[in-house]
Amino acid sequence: MIGCLCIHGFTGSPNEVAPLAEYLHKRTDWMIKTPTLPGHGQRLQLKGITYDQWFQSAEEELQALMEKCETVYVVGFSMGGVIAVYLAEKYKIDKLVLLSAAFYYVNPRQLIKDIREIVRDGWRSFRENPLFIRYKNKIFATPLTAILEFRKLVNEVRPLLPHVHVPVLIVQGEKDGIVPPKSARYLYERIGSSKKKLLFLPASYHHVCHGPDRHVLFTEVEKFLLENGNY
């Protein structure tokens, strides 16, 4: 049995990785898990939550999967990608997929430019833009303490990168205004894996599983997880 753990990002929910999880579910007989990290989900309740609770939650999900499956893959999106690296350094997993992994912090100024570009590309009103509304609501629902916990998490995991040796696929949207593309390059250079691949998606923003290049992403992830050779 093969298991695949898919971890969402900071202030997010399993919906962020759902399209990829559904794709893999339809095309394989794998056990696929998309848990919700503490304080996350449709209604954010991040006050009082510490980063070690996010680690612990992900570890418990991974341990449960490892009890049932001989082969385990971990997919992490944004902050979930950072948590995935933490898991790969601590546990014996088989492959790692990092999507828009947040090893460099959110850039709010670039985010606004990102949203304005999307507005110009199609949506009529800035205030009616669903992406703008989603991030505006997140900003008001995210306490400063949670942002500090997110930064602590990243700072704890960064030194672990050279100690991760599992095959890894690193995916990054070239138009990502939340996690800059230099994060993917940094990750590729620092991670200790001898088998590693860096995939840039030219038309994608941060949420690559929902972006215009998502079908390329899905097929590349599937190919990576199924193949045995070098890159």
CSV table of C-alpha atoms in Angstrom, one decimal:
chain,number,residue,atom,x,y,z
A,1,MET,CA,0.0,0.0,0.0
A,2,ILE,CA,1.2,3.5,-0.9
A,3,GLY,CA,0.3,6.5,1.3
A,4,CYS,CA,0.4,10.2,0.4
A,5,LEU,CA,0.2,13.0,2.9
A,6,CYS,CA,-0.7,16.4,1.5
A,7,ILE,CA,-0.2,19.4,3.8
A,8,HIS,CA,-1.8,22.8,3.2
A,9,GLY,CA,-0.3,26.3,3.9
A,10,PHE,CA,-0.3,29.0,6.5
A,11,THR,CA,-3.9,30.4,7.1
A,12,GLY,CA,-5.1,27.8,4.5
A,13,SER,CA,-7.1,24.6,4.4
A,14,PRO,CA,-7.0,21.2,2.6
A,15,ASN,CA,-8.7,23.0,-0.3
A,16,GLU,CA,-5.3,24.4,-1.3
A,17,VAL,CA,-4.0,20.9,-2.2
A,18,ALA,CA,-7.4,19.3,-3.0
A,19,PRO,CA,-7.2,19.4,-6.9
A,20,LEU,CA,-3.9,17.5,-6.8
A,21,ALA,CA,-5.1,15.1,-4.1
A,22,GLU,CA,-8.3,14.4,-6.2
A,23,TYR,CA,-6.2,13.9,-9.3
A,24,LEU,CA,-4.0,11.3,-7.6
A,25,HIS,CA,-7.0,9.7,-5.9
A,26,LYS,CA,-8.7,9.1,-9.3
A,27,ARG,CA,-5.6,7.7,-11.0
A,28,THR,CA,-4.2,5.5,-8.2
A,29,ASP,CA,-5.3,3.2,-5.4
A,30,TRP,CA,-3.2,5.2,-2.9
A,31,MET,CA,-4.3,6.2,0.6
A,32,ILE,CA,-4.3,10.0,0.4
A,33,LYS,CA,-4.7,12.2,3.4
A,34,THR,CA,-5.3,16.0,3.5
A,35,PRO,CA,-5.4,17.0,7.2
A,36,THR,CA,-6.3,20.4,8.6
A,37,LEU,CA,-3.5,21.9,10.8
A,38,PRO,CA,-4.5,23.3,14.2
A,39,GLY,CA,-6.2,26.7,14.0
A,40,HIS,CA,-6.7,26.4,10.3
A,41,GLY,CA,-9.6,25.6,8.0
A,42,GLN,CA,-12.6,27.5,6.8
A,43,ARG,CA,-12.7,29.5,10.0
A,44,LEU,CA,-9.3,30.6,11.3
A,45,GLN,CA,-8.7,30.3,15.0
A,46,LEU,CA,-5.0,30.9,15.2
A,47,LYS,CA,-4.8,32.7,18.5
A,48,GLY,CA,-2.8,30.8,21.0
A,49,ILE,CA,-1.6,28.2,18.5
A,50,THR,CA,2.2,27.5,18.5
A,51,TYR,CA,4.3,26.2,15.6
A,52,ASP,CA,5.2,23.0,17.4
A,53,GLN,CA,1.5,22.2,17.4
A,54,TRP,CA,1.6,22.3,13.6
A,55,PHE,CA,4.6,20.0,13.6
A,56,GLN,CA,2.9,17.6,16.1
A,57,SER,CA,-0.3,17.4,14.1
A,58,ALA,CA,1.6,16.6,10.8
A,59,GLU,CA,3.7,14.1,12.6
A,60,GLU,CA,0.7,12.3,14.0
A,61,GLU,CA,-0.9,12.1,10.5
A,62,LEU,CA,2.3,10.8,9.0
A,63,GLN,CA,2.8,8.2,11.7
A,64,ALA,CA,-0.8,6.9,11.2
A,65,LEU,CA,-0.1,6.7,7.4
A,66,MET,CA,3.2,4.9,8.0
A,67,GLU,CA,1.5,2.3,10.2
A,68,LYS,CA,-0.8,1.3,7.2
A,69,CYS,CA,1.5,1.9,4.2
A,70,GLU,CA,4.9,0.5,3.2
A,71,THR,CA,5.6,3.4,0.9
A,72,VAL,CA,4.9,7.0,1.9
A,73,TYR,CA,5.1,10.3,0.0
A,74,VAL,CA,4.7,13.7,1.5
A,75,VAL,CA,3.4,16.7,-0.5
A,76,GLY,CA,3.6,20.2,1.1
A,77,PHE,CA,2.2,23.5,-0.1
A,78,SER,CA,3.7,26.8,1.1
A,79,MET,CA,4.2,26.5,4.9
A,80,GLY,CA,3.1,22.9,4.4
A,81,GLY,CA,6.2,22.5,2.3
A,82,VAL,CA,8.4,23.7,5.2
A,83,ILE,CA,6.6,21.2,7.5
A,84,ALA,CA,7.2,18.5,4.8
A,85,VAL,CA,10.9,19.1,4.9
A,86,TYR,CA,10.8,18.8,8.7
A,87,LEU,CA,9.1,15.4,8.3
A,88,ALA,CA,11.5,14.2,5.7
A,89,GLU,CA,14.5,14.9,7.9
A,90,LYS,CA,12.9,13.2,10.9
A,91,TYR,CA,11.2,10.2,9.3
A,92,LYS,CA,12.0,7.7,6.6
A,93,ILE,CA,9.7,8.7,3.8
A,94,ASP,CA,10.1,7.7,0.1
A,95,LYS,CA,9.6,10.9,-1.9
A,96,LEU,CA,9.0,14.6,-1.3
A,97,VAL,CA,7.0,17.1,-3.3
A,98,LEU,CA,7.4,20.8,-2.4
A,99,LEU,CA,4.9,23.3,-3.9
A,100,SER,CA,5.5,27.0,-3.5
A,101,ALA,CA,7.5,26.1,-0.3
A,102,ALA,CA,7.7,29.2,1.9
A,103,PHE,CA,11.4,29.3,2.8
A,104,TYR,CA,11.3,33.0,2.2
A,105,TYR,CA,8.6,35.0,3.8
A,106,VAL,CA,5.4,36.5,2.4
A,107,ASN,CA,6.0,39.7,0.5
A,108,PRO,CA,2.8,41.9,1.1
A,109,ARG,CA,3.9,44.6,-1.3
A,110,GLN,CA,4.3,42.1,-4.1
A,111,LEU,CA,1.0,40.4,-3.1
A,112,ILE,CA,-0.9,43.7,-3.8
A,113,LYS,CA,0.8,43.9,-7.3
A,114,ASP,CA,-0.2,40.3,-7.8
A,115,ILE,CA,-3.8,41.0,-7.1
A,116,ARG,CA,-3.9,44.1,-9.3
A,117,GLU,CA,-2.5,42.2,-12.2
A,118,ILE,CA,-5.2,39.5,-11.8
A,119,VAL,CA,-7.8,42.3,-11.7
A,120,ARG,CA,-6.4,43.8,-14.9
A,121,ASP,CA,-6.5,40.3,-16.5
A,122,GLY,CA,-10.2,39.8,-16.0
A,123,TRP,CA,-12.1,40.9,-12.8
A,124,ARG,CA,-14.0,44.1,-13.1
A,125,SER,CA,-13.8,45.5,-9.6
A,126,PHE,CA,-10.9,45.4,-7.2
A,127,ARG,CA,-13.3,45.1,-4.2
A,128,GLU,CA,-15.3,42.3,-5.8
A,129,ASN,CA,-12.2,40.3,-6.7
A,130,PRO,CA,-12.5,37.0,-4.8
A,131,LEU,CA,-8.7,36.7,-4.4
A,132,PHE,CA,-8.6,40.2,-2.8
A,133,ILE,CA,-11.6,39.3,-0.5
A,134,ARG,CA,-10.0,36.1,0.6
A,135,TYR,CA,-6.7,37.8,1.5
A,136,LYS,CA,-8.4,40.7,3.1
A,137,ASN,CA,-10.3,38.4,5.4
A,138,LYS,CA,-7.2,36.4,6.2
A,139,ILE,CA,-5.3,39.5,7.1
A,140,PHE,CA,-8.0,40.5,9.7
A,141,ALA,CA,-8.3,36.9,11.0
A,142,THR,CA,-4.6,36.3,11.4
A,143,PRO,CA,-3.1,37.5,14.7
A,144,LEU,CA,0.5,38.8,14.8
A,145,THR,CA,1.4,36.0,17.2
A,146,ALA,CA,0.5,33.4,14.5
A,147,ILE,CA,2.8,35.2,11.9
A,148,LEU,CA,5.6,35.1,14.5
A,149,GLU,CA,5.0,31.4,15.0
A,150,PHE,CA,5.2,30.8,11.2
A,151,ARG,CA,8.5,32.6,11.1
A,152,LYS,CA,9.8,30.5,14.0
A,153,LEU,CA,8.8,27.4,12.1
A,154,VAL,CA,10.7,28.4,9.0
A,155,ASN,CA,13.8,29.4,11.0
A,156,GLU,CA,13.8,26.0,12.7
A,157,VAL,CA,13.5,24.0,9.5
A,158,ARG,CA,16.0,25.9,7.3
A,159,PRO,CA,19.1,24.4,9.0
A,160,LEU,CA,17.6,20.9,8.4
A,161,LEU,CA,17.7,21.2,4.6
A,162,PRO,CA,21.3,19.7,4.0
A,163,HIS,CA,20.2,16.7,6.1
A,164,VAL,CA,17.3,15.8,3.8
A,165,HIS,CA,18.3,13.1,1.2
A,166,VAL,CA,15.0,11.8,-0.1
A,167,PRO,CA,14.2,12.4,-3.8
A,168,VAL,CA,12.4,15.7,-4.1
A,169,LEU,CA,10.4,17.6,-6.7
A,170,ILE,CA,10.4,21.4,-6.1
A,171,VAL,CA,7.6,23.3,-7.9
A,172,GLN,CA,7.3,27.1,-8.1
A,173,GLY,CA,4.9,29.5,-9.9
A,174,GLU,CA,6.9,32.1,-11.7
A,175,LYS,CA,4.2,34.8,-11.0
A,176,ASP,CA,4.1,33.9,-7.3
A,177,GLY,CA,3.9,37.2,-5.3
A,178,ILE,CA,3.6,35.5,-1.9
A,179,VAL,CA,6.6,33.2,-1.9
A,180,PRO,CA,9.2,34.6,-4.3
A,181,PRO,CA,10.8,32.3,-6.9
A,182,LYS,CA,14.2,32.7,-5.2
A,183,SER,CA,12.7,30.5,-2.4
A,184,ALA,CA,12.6,27.5,-4.8
A,185,ARG,CA,16.2,28.2,-6.0
A,186,TYR,CA,17.4,28.5,-2.4
A,187,LEU,CA,15.6,25.2,-1.6
A,188,TYR,CA,17.1,23.4,-4.6
A,189,GLU,CA,20.6,24.6,-3.8
A,190,ARG,CA,20.4,23.8,0.0
A,191,ILE,CA,18.6,20.5,0.2
A,192,GLY,CA,20.8,17.5,0.5
A,193,SER,CA,19.0,15.3,-1.9
A,194,SER,CA,21.1,13.8,-4.8
A,195,LYS,CA,17.9,13.2,-6.7
A,196,LYS,CA,16.1,16.5,-7.1
A,197,LYS,CA,14.2,18.4,-9.8
A,198,LEU,CA,13.1,22.0,-10.0
A,199,LEU,CA,9.9,22.8,-12.0
A,200,PHE,CA,8.9,26.4,-12.7
A,201,LEU,CA,5.3,27.0,-13.9
A,202,PRO,CA,5.3,30.1,-16.1
A,203,ALA,CA,1.7,31.2,-15.8
A,204,SER,CA,1.1,30.3,-12.1
A,205,TYR,CA,0.7,32.4,-9.0
A,206,HIS,CA,1.1,31.1,-5.5
A,207,HIS,CA,-1.8,28.6,-5.5
A,208,VAL,CA,-0.3,26.3,-8.1
A,209,CYS,CA,-2.9,23.5,-7.6
A,210,HIS,CA,-5.6,25.9,-8.7
A,211,GLY,CA,-3.5,27.8,-11.4
A,212,PRO,CA,-3.5,27.8,-15.2
A,213,ASP,CA,-0.5,25.3,-15.2
A,214,ARG,CA,-2.2,22.9,-12.8
A,215,HIS,CA,-2.5,20.1,-15.4
A,216,VAL,CA,1.2,20.3,-16.1
A,217,LEU,CA,1.7,20.2,-12.3
A,218,PHE,CA,-0.5,17.1,-11.9
A,219,THR,CA,1.2,15.1,-14.6
A,220,GLU,CA,4.7,16.0,-13.4
A,221,VAL,CA,3.9,15.1,-9.8
A,222,GLU,CA,2.4,11.8,-10.9
A,223,LYS,CA,5.4,11.0,-13.1
A,224,PHE,CA,7.8,11.9,-10.3
A,225,LEU,CA,6.1,9.8,-7.8
A,226,LEU,CA,5.8,6.8,-10.1
A,227,GLU,CA,9.3,6.8,-11.6
A,228,ASN,CA,12.4,5.1,-10.2
A,229,GLY,CA,15.2,6.7,-12.2
A,230,ASN,CA,17.5,9.7,-11.7
A,231,TYR,CA,16.8,13.2,-12.9
